[in-house]
Amino acid sequence: MENKLNEVPHRRYNILTGEWILVSPHRTKRPWQGKTEEKKELKKTTYDPGCYLCPGNERAGGETNPDYSKPFTFVNDFAALLSDTVEISVNEGLLKAESEKGICKVVCFSPDHSLTLPLMEVEDITAVVKTWKKEYAELCEKDFINYVQIFENKGAIMGCSNPHPHGQIWSQSSIPTEILKKSDKFLEYWSKNSRSLLGDYLKQELEAEERILEENEHFVALVPYWAVWPFEAMIIPKRHLQHIGQLSSEEEKAYAEILKKLTIKFDNLFETSFPYSSGVHQAPCDGKDHPEWHFHMSFYPPLLRSASVKKFMVGYEMFAGPQRDITAEQAAKRLNEQSPVHYSKH
């Protein structure tokens, strides 16, 4: 059945959100006449005196970074959420609004300005995972924090204004929309089966072997069946964990290993520093038990045909729903054809 789906327009169901995606594989045969750009070489600068994230430099907000040698975190100088926001509520007929408290932090992955996750050593990525865990635990202890969102925007094409290797952590009082959608689906499945929805899905994917990208003792990286972005990927822990804080030391390292392997495949695909937005989805820390939740990390890369040709979410996607041309199986095949060694080291 999958081979036939690679040839005809069809819809696929996202079990985590309850939404459908339109897949049009026959469109990959059409000629490309859109925007193209020149490929960019990897920068080798390990320290940039003008970078506000490099060790010892002054940040945009006036603070000076310490001379850090491992992952470094700080409260965003221009945060989208503030911890001292006053309570305001508007409920006037059809007009509703409420103030939102939160804390936004920046996580510098490495002091080396030239690195990205695929170029970092496993032990250094493990230090990033440990930092995520530490920040998650500390933020969840705040009585006004009910959700913690860990994410990374990589590349200027994804709105990242600084190439220094870093990510962000936004924590807030309310539970975001995407988390609410997934919470509903996780709970619905758990209530009926007393099993993890994502755990059962992972078992089916491992049996099918069509969309698996990487696997180790504790984690699996795959192209989800319902992927929207051309080379979208997801990392799922084999153990049923509700949040990143439950990772064991062994799992921290395994997580780092699969992060490195997956991002090397991304970079090797078009021999470029592959842009993406990645994020960890996990259970809310609202004081309630969430046995239904199964934490996971998603990667949404925009590149479609080369290092310079990207997919735009326009037209039908904006007004009707998500659509893609290359199927999840075709994307997995392309990624699995890549060398495990980063192209810059060949």
mmCIF file of C-alpha atoms in Angstrom:
data_model
loop_
_atom_site.group_PDB
_atom_site.id
_atom_site.type_symbol
_atom_site.label_atom_id
_atom_site.label_comp_id
_atom_site.label_asym_id
_atom_site.label_seq_id
_atom_site.Cartn_x
_atom_site.Cartn_y
_atom_site.Cartn_z
ATOM 1 C CA MET A 1 0.000 0.000 0.000
ATOM 2 C CA GLU A 2 2.840 2.421 0.834
ATOM 3 C CA ASN A 3 4.339 2.095 -2.671
ATOM 4 C CA LYS A 4 0.982 3.037 -4.202
ATOM 5 C CA LEU A 5 0.725 6.042 -1.890
ATOM 6 C CA ASN A 6 4.040 7.280 -3.297
ATOM 7 C CA GLU A 7 2.297 7.802 -6.644
ATOM 8 C CA VAL A 8 -1.142 9.295 -5.902
ATOM 9 C CA PRO A 9 -2.557 12.298 -4.014
ATOM 10 C CA HIS A 10 -3.714 11.224 -0.558
ATOM 11 C CA ARG A 11 -4.265 12.400 3.008
ATOM 12 C CA ARG A 12 -2.448 11.242 6.122
ATOM 13 C CA TYR A 13 -3.654 11.505 9.715
ATOM 14 C CA ASN A 14 -1.571 12.976 12.515
ATOM 15 C CA ILE A 15 -2.344 10.856 15.589
ATOM 16 C CA LEU A 16 -0.807 13.462 17.909
ATOM 17 C CA THR A 17 -2.997 16.407 16.858
ATOM 18 C CA GLY A 18 -6.026 14.896 15.108
ATOM 19 C CA GLU A 19 -5.241 16.878 11.957
ATOM 20 C CA TRP A 20 -4.850 15.717 8.360
ATOM 21 C CA ILE A 21 -2.154 16.550 5.800
ATOM 22 C CA LEU A 22 -2.480 16.482 2.020
ATOM 23 C CA VAL A 23 0.332 14.601 0.221
ATOM 24 C CA SER A 24 0.866 15.132 -3.524
ATOM 25 C CA PRO A 25 3.876 12.998 -4.585
ATOM 26 C CA HIS A 26 3.162 13.325 -8.314
ATOM 27 C CA ARG A 27 4.070 17.037 -8.096
ATOM 28 C CA THR A 28 7.770 16.262 -7.579
ATOM 29 C CA LYS A 29 8.011 15.684 -11.334
ATOM 30 C CA ARG A 30 7.247 19.310 -12.173
ATOM 31 C CA PRO A 31 10.159 21.636 -13.136
ATOM 32 C CA TRP A 32 11.444 24.109 -10.552
ATOM 33 C CA GLN A 33 11.371 27.773 -11.519
ATOM 34 C CA GLY A 34 11.464 29.341 -8.084
ATOM 35 C CA LYS A 35 14.133 31.158 -6.106
ATOM 36 C CA THR A 36 17.687 29.770 -5.980
ATOM 37 C CA GLU A 37 20.736 30.998 -4.094
ATOM 38 C CA GLU A 38 24.426 30.226 -3.945
ATOM 39 C CA LYS A 39 25.599 27.628 -1.431
ATOM 40 C CA LYS A 40 27.457 29.021 1.575
ATOM 41 C CA GLU A 41 30.648 27.543 2.999
ATOM 42 C CA LEU A 42 30.886 26.651 6.700
ATOM 43 C CA LYS A 43 32.421 29.442 8.771
ATOM 44 C CA LYS A 44 35.536 28.537 10.794
ATOM 45 C CA THR A 45 35.524 31.469 13.229
ATOM 46 C CA THR A 46 35.761 30.056 16.761
ATOM 47 C CA TYR A 47 35.452 33.479 18.407
ATOM 48 C CA ASP A 48 33.707 36.569 17.061
ATOM 49 C CA PRO A 49 34.377 39.817 18.960
ATOM 50 C CA GLY A 50 31.105 41.212 17.637
ATOM 51 C CA CYS A 51 28.993 38.254 18.773
ATOM 52 C CA TYR A 52 26.852 38.936 21.853
ATOM 53 C CA LEU A 53 26.841 35.212 22.739
ATOM 54 C CA CYS A 54 30.584 34.510 22.647
ATOM 55 C CA PRO A 55 32.416 34.215 26.008
ATOM 56 C CA GLY A 56 33.483 37.494 27.575
ATOM 57 C CA ASN A 57 31.510 39.652 25.151
ATOM 58 C CA GLU A 58 28.912 42.266 26.025
ATOM 59 C CA ARG A 59 25.324 41.313 25.213
ATOM 60 C CA ALA A 60 22.745 43.582 23.599
ATOM 61 C CA GLY A 61 21.178 44.237 27.004
ATOM 62 C CA GLY A 62 24.458 45.483 28.504
ATOM 63 C CA GLU A 63 25.425 42.399 30.533
ATOM 64 C CA THR A 64 28.816 40.736 29.971
ATOM 65 C CA ASN A 65 29.043 36.993 29.360
ATOM 66 C CA PRO A 66 31.353 35.005 31.625
ATOM 67 C CA ASP A 67 34.325 33.228 30.048
ATOM 68 C CA TYR A 68 32.293 30.019 29.890
ATOM 69 C CA SER A 69 33.668 26.667 28.691
ATOM 70 C CA LYS A 70 30.465 24.594 28.862
ATOM 71 C CA PRO A 71 26.788 25.323 28.115
ATOM 72 C CA PHE A 72 25.801 28.740 29.443
ATOM 73 C CA THR A 73 22.275 29.997 30.125
ATOM 74 C CA PHE A 74 20.851 33.429 30.881
ATOM 75 C CA VAL A 75 17.494 35.170 30.929
ATOM 76 C CA ASN A 76 16.807 36.626 27.473
ATOM 77 C CA ASP A 77 17.643 40.339 27.410
ATOM 78 C CA PHE A 78 14.591 40.955 25.208
ATOM 79 C CA ALA A 79 12.243 38.244 26.469
ATOM 80 C CA ALA A 80 8.796 37.601 25.001
ATOM 81 C CA LEU A 81 7.535 36.743 28.491
ATOM 82 C CA LEU A 82 8.259 38.448 31.826
ATOM 83 C CA SER A 83 8.085 37.065 35.360
ATOM 84 C CA ASP A 84 6.748 40.289 36.889
ATOM 85 C CA THR A 85 3.839 40.891 34.507
ATOM 86 C CA VAL A 86 0.817 42.352 36.319
ATOM 87 C CA GLU A 87 -2.470 40.454 36.113
ATOM 88 C CA ILE A 88 -4.888 41.868 33.543
ATOM 89 C CA SER A 89 -8.055 40.282 32.175
ATOM 90 C CA VAL A 90 -10.356 41.452 29.394
ATOM 91 C CA ASN A 91 -13.760 39.833 28.862
ATOM 92 C CA GLU A 92 -15.954 42.203 26.906
ATOM 93 C CA GLY A 93 -18.427 40.329 24.744
ATOM 94 C CA LEU A 94 -16.404 38.687 21.992
ATOM 95 C CA LEU A 95 -13.175 40.398 23.056
ATOM 96 C CA LYS A 96 -11.056 38.321 25.423
ATOM 97 C CA ALA A 97 -7.487 38.686 26.643
ATOM 98 C CA GLU A 98 -5.401 37.914 29.700
ATOM 99 C CA SER A 99 -1.888 38.743 30.796
ATOM 100 C CA GLU A 100 0.741 36.012 30.691
ATOM 101 C CA LYS A 101 3.707 35.493 33.026
ATOM 102 C CA GLY A 102 6.792 33.549 32.098
ATOM 103 C CA ILE A 103 10.565 33.291 31.867
ATOM 104 C CA CYS A 104 12.546 33.099 28.612
ATOM 105 C CA LYS A 105 16.116 31.819 28.678
ATOM 106 C CA VAL A 106 18.900 31.492 26.116
ATOM 107 C CA VAL A 107 21.095 28.374 26.111
ATOM 108 C CA CYS A 108 24.535 28.724 24.518
ATOM 109 C CA PHE A 109 25.510 25.192 23.497
ATOM 110 C CA SER A 110 29.240 25.837 23.207
ATOM 111 C CA PRO A 111 31.768 28.663 23.571
ATOM 112 C CA ASP A 112 32.973 27.855 20.025
ATOM 113 C CA HIS A 113 31.233 30.264 17.647
ATOM 114 C CA SER A 114 31.803 27.991 14.615
ATOM 115 C CA LEU A 115 30.069 24.854 15.910
ATOM 116 C CA THR A 116 26.598 23.396 15.465
ATOM 117 C CA LEU A 117 25.181 20.198 16.979
ATOM 118 C CA PRO A 118 26.423 17.891 14.171
ATOM 119 C CA LEU A 119 29.953 19.283 14.573
ATOM 120 C CA MET A 120 30.039 19.012 18.372
ATOM 121 C CA GLU A 121 31.430 15.997 20.247
ATOM 122 C CA VAL A 122 28.912 13.634 21.860
ATOM 123 C CA GLU A 123 30.143 14.513 25.354
ATOM 124 C CA ASP A 124 29.558 18.208 24.641
ATOM 125 C CA ILE A 125 26.036 17.554 23.310
ATOM 126 C CA THR A 126 25.412 15.459 26.425
ATOM 127 C CA ALA A 127 26.293 18.564 28.453
ATOM 128 C CA VAL A 128 23.582 20.435 26.502
ATOM 129 C CA VAL A 129 21.038 17.708 27.326
ATOM 130 C CA LYS A 130 22.012 17.917 31.002
ATOM 131 C CA THR A 131 21.544 21.687 30.846
ATOM 132 C CA TRP A 132 18.064 21.262 29.351
ATOM 133 C CA LYS A 133 17.227 18.909 32.228
ATOM 134 C CA LYS A 134 18.547 21.302 34.857
ATOM 135 C CA GLU A 135 16.699 24.288 33.421
ATOM 136 C CA TYR A 136 13.494 22.251 33.071
ATOM 137 C CA ALA A 137 13.612 21.227 36.743
ATOM 138 C CA GLU A 138 14.382 24.735 38.012
ATOM 139 C CA LEU A 139 11.700 26.418 35.911
ATOM 140 C CA CYS A 140 9.059 23.854 36.844
ATOM 141 C CA GLU A 141 9.663 24.659 40.522
ATOM 142 C CA LYS A 142 8.277 28.171 39.940
ATOM 143 C CA ASP A 143 4.669 28.311 41.140
ATOM 144 C CA PHE A 144 3.585 30.369 38.116
ATOM 145 C CA ILE A 145 5.157 28.085 35.491
ATOM 146 C CA ASN A 146 2.976 25.323 34.008
ATOM 147 C CA TYR A 147 4.828 24.521 30.796
ATOM 148 C CA VAL A 148 8.461 24.582 29.607
ATOM 149 C CA GLN A 149 9.248 24.729 25.878
ATOM 150 C CA ILE A 150 12.802 23.847 24.816
ATOM 151 C CA PHE A 151 13.622 24.743 21.195
ATOM 152 C CA GLU A 152 16.293 25.741 18.689
ATOM 153 C CA ASN A 153 16.018 27.881 15.579
ATOM 154 C CA LYS A 154 19.025 27.061 13.397
ATOM 155 C CA GLY A 155 19.951 29.204 10.414
ATOM 156 C CA ALA A 156 19.024 32.680 9.209
ATOM 157 C CA ILE A 157 16.277 31.181 7.064
ATOM 158 C CA MET A 158 14.523 30.186 10.319
ATOM 159 C CA GLY A 159 14.815 33.674 11.792
ATOM 160 C CA CYS A 160 17.975 33.000 13.800
ATOM 161 C CA SER A 161 19.803 36.343 13.993
ATOM 162 C CA ASN A 162 23.014 34.965 15.516
ATOM 163 C CA PRO A 163 24.924 31.915 14.167
ATOM 164 C CA HIS A 164 26.527 31.160 17.555
ATOM 165 C CA PRO A 165 25.282 27.664 18.580
ATOM 166 C CA HIS A 166 22.357 28.285 20.898
ATOM 167 C CA GLY A 167 18.745 27.489 21.626
ATOM 168 C CA GLN A 168 16.025 28.880 23.846
ATOM 169 C CA ILE A 169 13.721 27.832 26.657
ATOM 170 C CA TRP A 170 10.410 29.608 27.097
ATOM 171 C CA SER A 171 8.346 28.797 30.175
ATOM 172 C CA GLN A 172 4.912 30.182 30.909
ATOM 173 C CA SER A 173 1.773 30.126 33.021
ATOM 174 C CA SER A 174 -0.638 28.852 30.385
ATOM 175 C CA ILE A 175 -0.305 25.638 28.404
ATOM 176 C CA PRO A 176 0.332 26.356 24.678
ATOM 177 C CA THR A 177 -2.120 25.373 21.958
ATOM 178 C CA GLU A 178 0.030 22.638 20.372
ATOM 179 C CA ILE A 179 0.533 21.002 23.765
ATOM 180 C CA LEU A 180 -3.193 21.100 24.498
ATOM 181 C CA LYS A 181 -3.922 19.348 21.190
ATOM 182 C CA LYS A 182 -1.400 16.613 21.901
ATOM 183 C CA SER A 183 -2.534 16.285 25.512
ATOM 184 C CA ASP A 184 -6.058 15.518 24.309
ATOM 185 C CA LYS A 185 -4.879 12.764 21.941
ATOM 186 C CA PHE A 186 -2.457 11.252 24.459
ATOM 187 C CA LEU A 187 -5.143 11.171 27.158
ATOM 188 C CA GLU A 188 -7.795 9.773 24.809
ATOM 189 C CA TYR A 189 -5.538 6.844 23.868
ATOM 190 C CA TRP A 190 -4.320 6.272 27.436
ATOM 191 C CA SER A 191 -7.889 6.198 28.771
ATOM 192 C CA LYS A 192 -8.860 3.481 26.290
ATOM 193 C CA ASN A 193 -5.680 1.373 26.292
ATOM 194 C CA SER A 194 -3.617 2.241 29.400
ATOM 195 C CA ARG A 195 -0.631 2.488 27.061
ATOM 196 C CA SER A 196 1.408 5.261 25.507
ATOM 197 C CA LEU A 197 0.105 6.399 22.129
ATOM 198 C CA LEU A 198 3.605 7.289 20.962
ATOM 199 C CA GLY A 199 4.996 4.053 22.413
ATOM 200 C CA ASP A 200 2.584 1.951 20.361
ATOM 201 C CA TYR A 201 3.245 4.082 17.287
ATOM 202 C CA LEU A 202 6.987 3.552 17.742
ATOM 203 C CA LYS A 203 6.529 -0.230 17.873
ATOM 204 C CA GLN A 204 4.651 -0.121 14.552
ATOM 205 C CA GLU A 205 7.332 2.055 12.957
ATOM 206 C CA LEU A 206 10.115 -0.292 14.096
ATOM 207 C CA GLU A 207 8.248 -3.219 12.556
ATOM 208 C CA ALA A 208 7.664 -1.371 9.260
ATOM 209 C CA GLU A 209 11.279 -0.068 9.025
ATOM 210 C CA GLU A 210 10.284 2.334 6.213
ATOM 211 C CA ARG A 211 10.773 5.642 8.011
ATOM 212 C CA ILE A 212 13.474 4.825 10.601
ATOM 213 C CA LEU A 213 16.559 7.064 10.381
ATOM 214 C CA GLU A 214 18.622 6.130 13.438
ATOM 215 C CA GLU A 215 18.231 3.819 16.422
ATOM 216 C CA ASN A 216 20.199 3.053 19.562
ATOM 217 C CA GLU A 217 19.391 1.302 22.821
ATOM 218 C CA HIS A 218 17.278 4.165 24.171
ATOM 219 C CA PHE A 219 16.090 6.340 21.260
ATOM 220 C CA VAL A 220 14.735 6.199 17.719
ATOM 221 C CA ALA A 221 14.904 8.950 15.095
ATOM 222 C CA LEU A 222 12.367 8.684 12.281
ATOM 223 C CA VAL A 223 10.365 10.585 9.697
ATOM 224 C CA PRO A 224 6.830 10.649 11.129
ATOM 225 C CA TYR A 225 4.141 9.142 8.916
ATOM 226 C CA TRP A 226 2.244 12.455 8.951
ATOM 227 C CA ALA A 227 5.296 14.712 8.387
ATOM 228 C CA VAL A 228 4.502 18.177 7.017
ATOM 229 C CA TRP A 229 7.962 19.598 6.285
ATOM 230 C CA PRO A 230 9.983 17.942 3.457
ATOM 231 C CA PHE A 231 12.594 16.310 5.704
ATOM 232 C CA GLU A 232 10.805 16.523 9.031
ATOM 233 C CA ALA A 233 12.068 14.166 11.724
ATOM 234 C CA MET A 234 11.204 13.105 15.247
ATOM 235 C CA ILE A 235 13.281 11.635 18.090
ATOM 236 C CA ILE A 236 11.352 9.373 20.469
ATOM 237 C CA PRO A 237 12.638 7.727 23.675
ATOM 238 C CA LYS A 238 11.935 3.984 23.795
ATOM 239 C CA ARG A 239 11.132 4.213 27.483
ATOM 240 C CA HIS A 240 7.784 5.818 28.294
ATOM 241 C CA LEU A 241 9.015 9.121 29.736
ATOM 242 C CA GLN A 242 6.708 12.066 30.397
ATOM 243 C CA HIS A 243 9.415 14.717 30.293
ATOM 244 C CA ILE A 244 13.126 15.296 29.768
ATOM 245 C CA GLY A 245 13.743 15.460 33.495
ATOM 246 C CA GLN A 246 13.262 11.687 33.762
ATOM 247 C CA LEU A 247 16.254 10.814 31.558
ATOM 248 C CA SER A 248 18.879 8.606 33.179
ATOM 249 C CA SER A 249 22.595 9.370 32.704
ATOM 250 C CA GLU A 250 22.806 6.581 30.136
ATOM 251 C CA GLU A 251 19.801 7.981 28.274
ATOM 252 C CA GLU A 252 21.297 11.479 28.282
ATOM 253 C CA LYS A 253 24.305 10.192 26.345
ATOM 254 C CA ALA A 254 22.138 8.101 23.993
ATOM 255 C CA TYR A 255 20.014 11.194 23.313
ATOM 256 C CA ALA A 256 23.164 13.175 22.481
ATOM 257 C CA GLU A 257 24.421 10.404 20.174
ATOM 258 C CA ILE A 258 21.224 10.260 18.151
ATOM 259 C CA LEU A 259 21.035 14.065 17.990
ATOM 260 C CA LYS A 260 24.497 14.148 16.439
ATOM 261 C CA LYS A 261 23.777 11.342 13.952
ATOM 262 C CA LEU A 262 20.478 12.838 12.805
ATOM 263 C CA THR A 263 21.848 16.348 12.340
ATOM 264 C CA ILE A 264 24.854 14.989 10.402
ATOM 265 C CA LYS A 265 22.390 13.365 7.984
ATOM 266 C CA PHE A 266 20.618 16.703 7.665
ATOM 267 C CA ASP A 267 23.859 18.567 6.857
ATOM 268 C CA ASN A 268 25.026 15.893 4.414
ATOM 269 C CA LEU A 269 21.770 15.898 2.453
ATOM 270 C CA PHE A 270 22.572 19.153 0.630
ATOM 271 C CA GLU A 271 26.105 19.696 1.963
ATOM 272 C CA THR A 272 25.119 22.755 3.941
ATOM 273 C CA SER A 273 24.587 23.755 7.546
ATOM 274 C CA PHE A 274 21.008 22.468 7.459
ATOM 275 C CA PRO A 275 18.491 24.955 8.895
ATOM 276 C CA TYR A 276 15.569 23.842 11.033
ATOM 277 C CA SER A 277 13.387 24.618 14.001
ATOM 278 C CA SER A 278 13.478 21.865 16.592
ATOM 279 C CA GLY A 279 11.552 21.551 19.819
ATOM 280 C CA VAL A 280 10.898 19.204 22.716
ATOM 281 C CA HIS A 281 7.258 18.450 23.483
ATOM 282 C CA GLN A 282 6.675 17.111 26.971
ATOM 283 C CA ALA A 283 4.091 16.941 29.734
ATOM 284 C CA PRO A 284 2.956 20.158 31.401
ATOM 285 C CA CYS A 285 4.475 20.783 34.850
ATOM 286 C CA ASP A 286 1.169 21.967 36.292
ATOM 287 C CA GLY A 287 1.240 19.816 39.421
ATOM 288 C CA LYS A 288 -0.851 17.050 37.831
ATOM 289 C CA ASP A 289 0.196 13.523 36.929
ATOM 290 C CA HIS A 290 0.407 12.998 33.174
ATOM 291 C CA PRO A 291 0.948 9.239 32.668
ATOM 292 C CA GLU A 292 -0.469 9.603 29.151
ATOM 293 C CA TRP A 293 2.364 11.859 27.948
ATOM 294 C CA HIS A 294 5.404 10.569 26.027
ATOM 295 C CA PHE A 295 8.029 13.232 25.460
ATOM 296 C CA HIS A 296 9.561 13.638 21.985
ATOM 297 C CA MET A 297 11.599 16.073 19.904
ATOM 298 C CA SER A 298 10.590 17.277 16.440
ATOM 299 C CA PHE A 299 12.677 18.872 13.685
ATOM 300 C CA TYR A 300 11.000 21.060 11.057
ATOM 301 C CA PRO A 301 13.525 21.838 8.263
ATOM 302 C CA PRO A 302 12.393 24.057 5.361
ATOM 303 C CA LEU A 303 14.830 22.922 2.642
ATOM 304 C CA LEU A 304 13.155 21.065 -0.207
ATOM 305 C CA ARG A 305 15.371 20.448 -3.252
ATOM 306 C CA SER A 306 18.828 21.851 -2.492
ATOM 307 C CA ALA A 307 20.809 23.991 -0.090
ATOM 308 C CA SER A 308 18.982 27.050 -1.395
ATOM 309 C CA VAL A 309 15.507 25.877 -2.408
ATOM 310 C CA LYS A 310 13.040 25.920 0.447
ATOM 311 C CA LYS A 311 9.399 25.049 0.951
ATOM 312 C CA PHE A 312 7.093 27.981 1.660
ATOM 313 C CA MET A 313 3.898 27.589 3.659
ATOM 314 C CA VAL A 314 1.681 29.716 1.416
ATOM 315 C CA GLY A 315 -1.598 29.572 -0.469
ATOM 316 C CA TYR A 316 -3.359 26.298 0.318
ATOM 317 C CA GLU A 317 -1.252 25.717 3.448
ATOM 318 C CA MET A 318 -2.204 29.106 4.882
ATOM 319 C CA PHE A 319 -5.875 28.982 4.047
ATOM 320 C CA ALA A 320 -6.784 25.285 4.075
ATOM 321 C CA GLY A 321 -4.221 22.961 5.633
ATOM 322 C CA PRO A 322 -0.688 21.519 5.389
ATOM 323 C CA GLN A 323 0.443 19.927 2.105
ATOM 324 C CA ARG A 324 3.656 18.236 0.978
ATOM 325 C CA ASP A 325 4.970 16.705 -2.236
ATOM 326 C CA ILE A 326 7.731 14.278 -1.226
ATOM 327 C CA THR A 327 6.335 11.430 0.911
ATOM 328 C CA ALA A 328 7.654 10.521 4.352
ATOM 329 C CA GLU A 329 9.069 7.281 2.917
ATOM 330 C CA GLN A 330 10.894 9.064 0.100
ATOM 331 C CA ALA A 331 12.336 11.573 2.578
ATOM 332 C CA ALA A 332 13.542 8.791 4.881
ATOM 333 C CA LYS A 333 15.188 7.027 1.937
ATOM 334 C CA ARG A 334 17.040 10.210 0.928
ATOM 335 C CA LEU A 335 18.281 10.805 4.464
ATOM 336 C CA ASN A 336 19.350 7.185 4.929
ATOM 337 C CA GLU A 337 21.503 7.413 1.807
ATOM 338 C CA GLN A 338 23.730 9.956 3.562
ATOM 339 C CA SER A 339 27.149 9.192 5.020
ATOM 340 C CA PRO A 340 27.457 8.988 8.828
ATOM 341 C CA VAL A 341 30.536 11.227 8.520
ATOM 342 C CA HIS A 342 29.954 14.982 8.213
ATOM 343 C CA TYR A 343 30.611 16.211 4.677
ATOM 344 C CA SER A 344 33.092 18.853 5.911
ATOM 345 C CA LYS A 345 35.363 16.068 7.167
ATOM 346 C CA HIS A 346 35.540 14.110 3.907
#
